[in-house]
Coordinates of C-alpha atoms (C1' of nucleotides) in Angstrom, one line a residue:
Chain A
X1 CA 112.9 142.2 156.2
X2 CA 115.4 143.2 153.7
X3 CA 115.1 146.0 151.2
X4 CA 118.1 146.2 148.3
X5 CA 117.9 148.3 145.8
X6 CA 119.8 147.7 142.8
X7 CA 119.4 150.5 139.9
X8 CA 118.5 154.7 140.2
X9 CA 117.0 156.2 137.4
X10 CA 119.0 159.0 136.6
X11 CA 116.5 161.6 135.8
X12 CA 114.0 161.0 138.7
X13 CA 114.1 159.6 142.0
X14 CA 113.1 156.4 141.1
X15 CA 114.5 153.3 142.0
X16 CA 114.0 149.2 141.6
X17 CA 114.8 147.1 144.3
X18 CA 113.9 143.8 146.2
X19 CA 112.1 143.4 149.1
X20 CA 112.7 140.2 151.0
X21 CA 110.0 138.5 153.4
X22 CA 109.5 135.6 155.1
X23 CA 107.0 134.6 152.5
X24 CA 109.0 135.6 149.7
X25 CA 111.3 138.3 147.6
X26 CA 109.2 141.3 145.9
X27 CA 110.9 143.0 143.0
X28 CA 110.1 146.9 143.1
X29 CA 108.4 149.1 142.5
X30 CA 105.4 147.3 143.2
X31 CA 101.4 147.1 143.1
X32 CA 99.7 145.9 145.8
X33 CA 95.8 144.6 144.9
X34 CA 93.4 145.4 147.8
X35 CA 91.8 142.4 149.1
X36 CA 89.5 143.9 152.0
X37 CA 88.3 141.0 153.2
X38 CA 91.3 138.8 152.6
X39 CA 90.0 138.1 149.2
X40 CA 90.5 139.7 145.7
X41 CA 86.8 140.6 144.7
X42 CA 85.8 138.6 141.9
X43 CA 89.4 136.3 142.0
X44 CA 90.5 133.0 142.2
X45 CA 93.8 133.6 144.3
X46 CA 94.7 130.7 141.5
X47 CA 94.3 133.9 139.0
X48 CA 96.1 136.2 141.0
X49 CA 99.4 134.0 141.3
X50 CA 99.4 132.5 137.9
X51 CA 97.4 135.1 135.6
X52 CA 97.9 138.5 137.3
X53 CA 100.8 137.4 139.0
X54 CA 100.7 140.1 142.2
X55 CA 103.8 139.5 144.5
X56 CA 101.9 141.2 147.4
X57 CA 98.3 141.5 148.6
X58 CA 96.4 143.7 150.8
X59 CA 94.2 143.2 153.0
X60 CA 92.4 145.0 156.1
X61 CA 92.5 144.6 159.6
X62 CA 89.2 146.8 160.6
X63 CA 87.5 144.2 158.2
X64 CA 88.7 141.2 158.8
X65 CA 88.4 142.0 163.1
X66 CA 84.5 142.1 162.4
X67 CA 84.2 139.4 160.5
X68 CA 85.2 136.5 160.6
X69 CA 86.9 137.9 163.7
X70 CA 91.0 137.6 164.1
X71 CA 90.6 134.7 166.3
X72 CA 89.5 132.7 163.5
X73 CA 92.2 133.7 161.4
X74 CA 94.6 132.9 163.8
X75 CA 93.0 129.6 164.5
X76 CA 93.8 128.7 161.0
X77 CA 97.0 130.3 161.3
X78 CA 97.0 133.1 160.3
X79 CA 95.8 134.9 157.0
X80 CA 98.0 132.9 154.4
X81 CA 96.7 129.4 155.1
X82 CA 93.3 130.9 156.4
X83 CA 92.8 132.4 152.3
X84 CA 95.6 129.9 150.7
X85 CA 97.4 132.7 149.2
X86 CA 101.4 132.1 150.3
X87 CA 103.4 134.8 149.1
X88 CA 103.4 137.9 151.0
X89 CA 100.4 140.0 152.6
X90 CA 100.0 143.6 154.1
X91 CA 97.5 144.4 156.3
X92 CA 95.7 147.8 156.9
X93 CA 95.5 148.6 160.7
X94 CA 91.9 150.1 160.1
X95 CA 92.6 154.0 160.6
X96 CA 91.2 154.5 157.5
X97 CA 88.8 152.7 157.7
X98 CA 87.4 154.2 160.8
X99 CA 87.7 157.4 158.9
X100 CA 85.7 156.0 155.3
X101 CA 82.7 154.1 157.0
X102 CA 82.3 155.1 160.3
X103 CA 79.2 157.2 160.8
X104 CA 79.3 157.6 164.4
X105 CA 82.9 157.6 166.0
X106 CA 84.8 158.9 168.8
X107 CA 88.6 159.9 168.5
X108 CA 90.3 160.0 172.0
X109 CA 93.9 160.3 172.7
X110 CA 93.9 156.4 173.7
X111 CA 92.2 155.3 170.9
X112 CA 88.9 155.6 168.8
X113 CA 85.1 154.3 169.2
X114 CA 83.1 153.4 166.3
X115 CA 80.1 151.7 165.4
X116 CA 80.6 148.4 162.7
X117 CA 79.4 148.9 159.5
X118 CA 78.0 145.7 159.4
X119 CA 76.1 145.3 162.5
X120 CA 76.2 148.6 164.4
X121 CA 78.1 147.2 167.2
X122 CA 80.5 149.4 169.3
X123 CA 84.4 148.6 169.2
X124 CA 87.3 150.5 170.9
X125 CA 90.5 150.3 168.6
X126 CA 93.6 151.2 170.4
X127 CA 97.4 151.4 169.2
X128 CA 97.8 148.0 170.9
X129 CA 94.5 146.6 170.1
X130 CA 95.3 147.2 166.3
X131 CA 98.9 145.4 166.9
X132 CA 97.5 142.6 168.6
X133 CA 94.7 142.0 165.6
X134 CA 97.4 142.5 163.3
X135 CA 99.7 139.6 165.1
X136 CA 96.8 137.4 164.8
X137 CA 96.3 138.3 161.4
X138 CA 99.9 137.6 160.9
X139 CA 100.6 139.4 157.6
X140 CA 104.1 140.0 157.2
X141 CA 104.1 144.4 156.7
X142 CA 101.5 145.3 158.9
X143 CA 100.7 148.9 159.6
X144 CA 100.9 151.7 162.6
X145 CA 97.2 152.8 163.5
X146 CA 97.0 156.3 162.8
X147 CA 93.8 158.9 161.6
X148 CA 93.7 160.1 158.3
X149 CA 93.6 163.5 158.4
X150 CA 90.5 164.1 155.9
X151 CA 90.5 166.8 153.9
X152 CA 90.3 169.7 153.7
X153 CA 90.7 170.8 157.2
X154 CA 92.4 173.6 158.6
X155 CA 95.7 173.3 159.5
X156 CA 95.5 173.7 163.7
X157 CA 93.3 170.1 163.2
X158 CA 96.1 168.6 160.8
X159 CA 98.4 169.6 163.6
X160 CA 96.5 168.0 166.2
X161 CA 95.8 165.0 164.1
X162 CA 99.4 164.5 163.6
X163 CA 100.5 164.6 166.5
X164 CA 97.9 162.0 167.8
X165 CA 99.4 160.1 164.8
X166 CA 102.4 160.1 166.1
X167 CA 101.6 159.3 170.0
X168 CA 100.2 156.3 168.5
X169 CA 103.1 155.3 166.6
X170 CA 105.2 155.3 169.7
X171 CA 102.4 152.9 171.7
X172 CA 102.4 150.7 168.3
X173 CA 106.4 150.1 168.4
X174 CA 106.4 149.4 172.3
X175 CA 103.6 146.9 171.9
X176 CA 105.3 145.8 168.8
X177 CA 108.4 145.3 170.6
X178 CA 106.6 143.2 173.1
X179 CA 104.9 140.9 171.3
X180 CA 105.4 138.4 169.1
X181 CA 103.8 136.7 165.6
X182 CA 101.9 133.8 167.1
X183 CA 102.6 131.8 163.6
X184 CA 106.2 131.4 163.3
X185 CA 107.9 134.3 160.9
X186 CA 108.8 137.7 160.9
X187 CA 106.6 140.6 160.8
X188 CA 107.4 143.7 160.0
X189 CA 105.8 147.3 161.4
X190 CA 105.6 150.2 158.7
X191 CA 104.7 153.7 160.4
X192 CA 102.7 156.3 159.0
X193 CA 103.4 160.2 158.0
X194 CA 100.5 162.7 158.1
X195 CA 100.7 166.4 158.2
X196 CA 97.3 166.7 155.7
X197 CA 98.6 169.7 152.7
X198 CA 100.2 171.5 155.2
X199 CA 104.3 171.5 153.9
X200 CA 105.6 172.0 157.2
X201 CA 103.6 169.6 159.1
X202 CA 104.8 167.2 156.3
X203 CA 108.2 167.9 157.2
X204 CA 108.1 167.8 161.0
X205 CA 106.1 164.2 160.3
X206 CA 108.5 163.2 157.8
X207 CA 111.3 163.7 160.2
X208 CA 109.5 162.1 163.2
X209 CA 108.7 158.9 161.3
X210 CA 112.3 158.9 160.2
X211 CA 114.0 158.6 163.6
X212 CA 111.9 156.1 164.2
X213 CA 114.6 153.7 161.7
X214 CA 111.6 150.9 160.5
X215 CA 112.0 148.5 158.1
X216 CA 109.7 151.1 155.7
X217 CA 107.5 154.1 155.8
X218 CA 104.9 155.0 154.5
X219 CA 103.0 158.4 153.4
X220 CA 99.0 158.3 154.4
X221 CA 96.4 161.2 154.2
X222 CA 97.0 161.7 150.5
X223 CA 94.6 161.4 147.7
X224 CA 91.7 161.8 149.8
X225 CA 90.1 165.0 147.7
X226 CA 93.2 167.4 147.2
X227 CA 94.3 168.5 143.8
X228 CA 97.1 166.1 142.5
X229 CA 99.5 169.0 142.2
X230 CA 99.7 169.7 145.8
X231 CA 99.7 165.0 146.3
X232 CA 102.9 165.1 144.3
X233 CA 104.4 168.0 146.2
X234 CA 103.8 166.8 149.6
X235 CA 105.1 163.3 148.4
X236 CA 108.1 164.2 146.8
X237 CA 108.9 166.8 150.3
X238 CA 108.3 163.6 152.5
X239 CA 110.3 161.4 150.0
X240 CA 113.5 163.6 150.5
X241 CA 112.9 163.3 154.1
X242 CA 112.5 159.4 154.9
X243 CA 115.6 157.0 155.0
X244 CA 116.5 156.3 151.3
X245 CA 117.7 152.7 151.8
X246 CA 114.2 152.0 152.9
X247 CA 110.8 151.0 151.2
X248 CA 108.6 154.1 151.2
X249 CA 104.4 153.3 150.7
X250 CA 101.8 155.5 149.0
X251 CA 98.9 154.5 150.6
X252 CA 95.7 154.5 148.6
X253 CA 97.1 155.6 145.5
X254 CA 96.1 155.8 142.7
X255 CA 95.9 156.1 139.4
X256 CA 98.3 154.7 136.5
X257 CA 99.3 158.7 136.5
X258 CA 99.6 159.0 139.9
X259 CA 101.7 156.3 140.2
X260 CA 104.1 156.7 137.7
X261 CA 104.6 160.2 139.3
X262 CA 104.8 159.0 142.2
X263 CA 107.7 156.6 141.0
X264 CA 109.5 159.3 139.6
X265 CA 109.7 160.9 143.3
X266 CA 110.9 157.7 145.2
X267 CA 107.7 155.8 145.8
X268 CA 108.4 151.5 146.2
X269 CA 104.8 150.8 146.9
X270 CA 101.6 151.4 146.1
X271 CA 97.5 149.9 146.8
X272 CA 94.6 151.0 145.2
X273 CA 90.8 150.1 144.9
X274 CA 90.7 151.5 141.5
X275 CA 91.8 148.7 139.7
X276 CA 89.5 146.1 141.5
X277 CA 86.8 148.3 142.3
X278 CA 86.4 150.4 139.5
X279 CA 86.5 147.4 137.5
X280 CA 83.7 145.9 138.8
X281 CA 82.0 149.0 138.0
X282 CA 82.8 148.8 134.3
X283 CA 86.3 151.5 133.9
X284 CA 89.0 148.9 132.1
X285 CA 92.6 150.5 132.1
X286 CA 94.3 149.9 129.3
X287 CA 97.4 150.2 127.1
X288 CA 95.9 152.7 124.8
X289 CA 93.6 154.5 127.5
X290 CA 91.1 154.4 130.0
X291 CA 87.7 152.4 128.7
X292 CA 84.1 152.5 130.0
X293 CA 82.7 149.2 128.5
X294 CA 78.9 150.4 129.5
X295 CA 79.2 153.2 126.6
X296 CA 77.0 152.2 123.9
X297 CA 80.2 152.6 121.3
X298 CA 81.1 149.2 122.4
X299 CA 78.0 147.7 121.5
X300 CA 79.2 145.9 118.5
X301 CA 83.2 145.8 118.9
X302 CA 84.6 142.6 119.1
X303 CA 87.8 143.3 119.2
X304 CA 89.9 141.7 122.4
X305 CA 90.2 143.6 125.4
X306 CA 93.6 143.9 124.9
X307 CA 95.5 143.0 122.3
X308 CA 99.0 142.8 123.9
X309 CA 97.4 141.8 127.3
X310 CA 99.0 139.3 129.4
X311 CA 96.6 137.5 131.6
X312 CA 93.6 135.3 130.3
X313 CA 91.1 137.6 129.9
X314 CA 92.7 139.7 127.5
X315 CA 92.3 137.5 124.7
X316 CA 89.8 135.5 125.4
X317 CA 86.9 138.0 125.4
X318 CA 85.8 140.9 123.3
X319 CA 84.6 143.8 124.4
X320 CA 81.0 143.9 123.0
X321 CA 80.6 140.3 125.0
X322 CA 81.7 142.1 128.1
X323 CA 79.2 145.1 127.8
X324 CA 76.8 142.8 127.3
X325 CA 77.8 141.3 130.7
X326 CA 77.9 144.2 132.3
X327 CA 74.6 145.3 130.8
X328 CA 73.1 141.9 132.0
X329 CA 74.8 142.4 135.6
X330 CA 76.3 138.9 135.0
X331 CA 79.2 138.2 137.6
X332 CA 81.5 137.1 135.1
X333 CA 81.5 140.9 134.0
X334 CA 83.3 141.7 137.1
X335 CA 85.5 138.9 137.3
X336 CA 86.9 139.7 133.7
X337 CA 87.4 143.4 134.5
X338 CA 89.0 142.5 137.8
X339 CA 91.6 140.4 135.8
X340 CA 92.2 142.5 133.0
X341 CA 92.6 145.7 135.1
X342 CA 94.8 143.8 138.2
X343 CA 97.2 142.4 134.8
X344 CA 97.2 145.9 133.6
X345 CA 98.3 147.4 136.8
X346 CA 101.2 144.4 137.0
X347 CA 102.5 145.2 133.6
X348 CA 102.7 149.1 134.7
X349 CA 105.1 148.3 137.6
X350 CA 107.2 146.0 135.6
X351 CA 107.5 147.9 132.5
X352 CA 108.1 150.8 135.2
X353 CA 110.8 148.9 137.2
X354 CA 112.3 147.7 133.0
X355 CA 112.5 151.4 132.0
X356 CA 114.4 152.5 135.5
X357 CA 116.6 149.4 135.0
X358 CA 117.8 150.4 131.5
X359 CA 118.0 154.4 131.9
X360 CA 114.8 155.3 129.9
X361 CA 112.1 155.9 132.5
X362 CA 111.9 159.5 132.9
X363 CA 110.9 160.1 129.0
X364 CA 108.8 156.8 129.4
X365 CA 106.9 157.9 132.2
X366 CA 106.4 161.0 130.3
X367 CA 104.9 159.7 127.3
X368 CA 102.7 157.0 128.7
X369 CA 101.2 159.6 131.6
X370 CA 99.3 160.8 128.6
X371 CA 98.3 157.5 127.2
X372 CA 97.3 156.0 129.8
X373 CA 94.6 158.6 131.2
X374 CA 93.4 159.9 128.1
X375 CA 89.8 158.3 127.7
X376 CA 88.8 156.1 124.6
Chain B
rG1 C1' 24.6 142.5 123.9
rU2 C1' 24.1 145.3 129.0
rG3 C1' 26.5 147.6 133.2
rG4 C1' 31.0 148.9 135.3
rU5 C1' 36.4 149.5 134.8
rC6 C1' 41.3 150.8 132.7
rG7 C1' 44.3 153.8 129.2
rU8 C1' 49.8 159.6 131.4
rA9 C1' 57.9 158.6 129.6
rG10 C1' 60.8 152.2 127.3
rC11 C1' 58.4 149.8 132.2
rU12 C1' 55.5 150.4 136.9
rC13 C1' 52.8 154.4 138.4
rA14 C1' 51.6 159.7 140.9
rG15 C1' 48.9 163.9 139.2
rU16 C1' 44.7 168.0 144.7
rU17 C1' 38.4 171.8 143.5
rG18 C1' 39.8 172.6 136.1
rG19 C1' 44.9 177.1 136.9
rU20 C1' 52.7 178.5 135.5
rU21 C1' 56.8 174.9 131.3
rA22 C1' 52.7 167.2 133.3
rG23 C1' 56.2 164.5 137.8
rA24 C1' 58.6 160.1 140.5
rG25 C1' 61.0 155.3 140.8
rC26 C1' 63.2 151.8 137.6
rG27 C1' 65.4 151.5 132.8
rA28 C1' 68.4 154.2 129.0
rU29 C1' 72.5 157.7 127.8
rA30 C1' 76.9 159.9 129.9
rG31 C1' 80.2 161.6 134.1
rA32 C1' 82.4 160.8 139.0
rU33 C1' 85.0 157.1 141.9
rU34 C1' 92.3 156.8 144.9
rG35 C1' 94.9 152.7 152.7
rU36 C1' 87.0 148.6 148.8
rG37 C1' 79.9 148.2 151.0
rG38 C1' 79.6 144.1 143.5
rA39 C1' 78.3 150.2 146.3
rU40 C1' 77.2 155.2 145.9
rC41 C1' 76.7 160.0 143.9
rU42 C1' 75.8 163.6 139.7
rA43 C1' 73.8 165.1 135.1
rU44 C1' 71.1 164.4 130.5
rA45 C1' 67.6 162.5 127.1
rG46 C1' 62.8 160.6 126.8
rG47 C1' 55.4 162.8 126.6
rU48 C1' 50.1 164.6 120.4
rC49 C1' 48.2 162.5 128.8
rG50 C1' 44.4 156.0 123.8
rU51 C1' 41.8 158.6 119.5
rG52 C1' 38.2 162.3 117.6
rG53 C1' 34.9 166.1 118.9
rG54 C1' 32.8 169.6 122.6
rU55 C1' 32.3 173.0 127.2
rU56 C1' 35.6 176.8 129.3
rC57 C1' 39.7 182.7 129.7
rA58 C1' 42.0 177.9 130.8
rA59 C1' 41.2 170.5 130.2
rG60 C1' 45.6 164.9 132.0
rC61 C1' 41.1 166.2 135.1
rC62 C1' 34.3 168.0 133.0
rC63 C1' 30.7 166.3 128.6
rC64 C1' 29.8 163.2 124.0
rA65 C1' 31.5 159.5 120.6
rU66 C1' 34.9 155.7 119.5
rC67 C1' 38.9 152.2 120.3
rU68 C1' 41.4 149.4 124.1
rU69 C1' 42.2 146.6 129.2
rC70 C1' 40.0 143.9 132.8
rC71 C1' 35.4 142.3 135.7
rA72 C1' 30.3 141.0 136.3
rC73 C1' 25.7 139.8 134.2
rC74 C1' 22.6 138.2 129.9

RNA sequence: GUGGUCGUAGCUCAGUUGGUUAGAGCGAUAGAUUGUGGAUCUAUAGGUCGUGGGUUCAAGCCCCAUCUUCCACC
């Protein structure tokens, strides 16, 4: 893996770059859609190369383990072929997971129990149990298993929680280093800071992950609940701390706000539900502002869903037709939102990655921070 | 025609021995949603208790009439 970055905005910390996988070159920053269970909800992976046009997806290790089960992604050869999409994938190593659905669960020092969500069957999940599923898996960034600190918690937990977090970072590299992906290309291991809201934890996390010199890093435990205030200043404290020359990752964020923000203090890479998830729930991001196209004002508008849109969708429906489909539960309600939002998100980063290119992102980002959230 | 039965929110229904401002689910109208359970959570609106009389301090509830639903019999 190779990370070059090739303009600085001069106003922020941002940067554009290109990250270089064995399944491809990604131009940054980037959006990553979440496909949990190796699939884009509600899209053709025909859509997301040709209509959305995502360089990179998602997808989750605590999900896919269940089911189908890693061995039969491996037996197809790993995640690409097993879901055709080719270009490159990140996996999830299912900390958060563990942390989101798990009712009952156990953290040890060696690892954690929990029950599936699907059939209430008892798993262990170690460091190397979460590399090995991951080799299977054989995305090409795959992630350290950590535990999302939730929030709020008080900071002798965040401390403890970190430094678990880090423990298993070190059993992740060593079984890392001692394995191989069973499908023929690189893969490449991202660890994770924690350190919950707590500025020096941050820092001491920061500077841990940094010795560790991988190919990226990235920031978890954020945008779980806190007040986006204090997500920006732990992010911008960690981003002065991590190597500069190499990707950094915001996991789970966010929204077209949050990201731009996030941009602004050195973030390459982002993932998200909101796009996806939300979508399918009715919330279109647009351009002009942030639609819910269940409100009755949309009744009889039949205007497109976005005029300058890129991807199919845009034009091709108006947005009384889609109420109506979401009124009437139809499926194609979700697949349309799913489209229009993942194309919206697309555009974001690449007008982003424009603006840093030619000099104009800081007043940019400023401007559309308040056009983009404002509800319509 | 006779006897019984039903009628309460847009829909399906609770509603105690007659006792505070008649409730729920669904639906509707809005809000939330950040390393995904097409999910979930929150709030709001919505009622001449079929209609008209009567009894009572007090009626969705008891009495009379009438309309309506469904059933049985002639």
């Amino acid at each position: 893996m190779k990370f070059d970055i090739s303009y600085r905005d001069h106003g922020t910390s941002a940067r554009a770059g290109l990250l270089s996988t064995d399944h491809g070159d990604i131009a940054s920053p980037f959006f990553m859609p979440v496909g949990t269970a190796g699939t884009i909800k509600a899209l053709h992976v025909k859509d997301l190369r040709e209509e959305v046009k995502a360089q990179i997806m998602l997808s989750n290790t605590y999900h896919l383990y269940l089911r189908p089960g890693a061995h039969i992604v491996s037996a197809a050869g790993g995640l690409h072929k097993f879901n055709g999409w080719d270009k490159p994938i990140l996996t999830d190593s299912g900390g958060y997971q563990i942390y989101s659905l798990g009712d009952i669960r156990k953290f040890t020092d060696d690892g954690v129990i929990f029950q599936s969500h699907i059939d209430g069957s008892r798993h262990v999940f170690t460091p190397e149990k979460a590399i090995d599923v991951q080799r299977q898996l054989g995305a090409d960034i795959i992630m350290a298993f950590d535990e999302c600190t939730p929030y709020p918690c008080d900071q002798a937990y965040a401390l403890k929680s970190m430094k678990r977090t880090h423990y298993w970072l070190t059993r992740c590299m060593s079984h890392f280093a001692q394995t191989e992906c069973p499908h023929g290309y690189t893969q490449s291991l991202f660890p994770i800071v924690q350190g919950s809201v707590f500025p020096e934890l941050r820092v001491e996390s920061a500077r841990f992950i940094a010795q560790q010199d991988a190919p990226g890093n990235a920031i978890g435990g954020l945008s779980v609940g806190e007040p986006a205030g204090i997500m920006y200043d732990m992010t911008g404290l960690v981003c002065g701390i991590l190597p500069d020359n190499r990707p950094r990752y915001l996991m789970g964020v966010g929204t077209p706000a949050n990201i731009l923000e996030s941009i602004a203090l050195g973030i390459d890479m982002f993932d998200c539900v909101m796009p996806t998830r939300n979508g399918r729930n009715g919330m279109l991001f647009t351009r002009n502002g942030i639609i819910n196209i269940k409100n009755e004002k949309w009744k009889g508008d039949f205007s497109a869903l976005e005029e300058q849109g890129e991807v199919y969708a845009d034009l091709q429906y108006n947005k009384a037709f889609l109420r109506h489909l979401f009124m009437s539960k139809e499926i194609l309600g979700a697949m349309i939102a799913t489209m229009h939002n993942l194309g919206f998100y697309m555009w974001l980063m690449k007008e982003a990655r424009n603006q840093i290119i030619q000099g104009t992102f800081s007043g940019w980002k400023e401007t559309m921070v308040k056009q983009l959230m404002q509800r319509l």
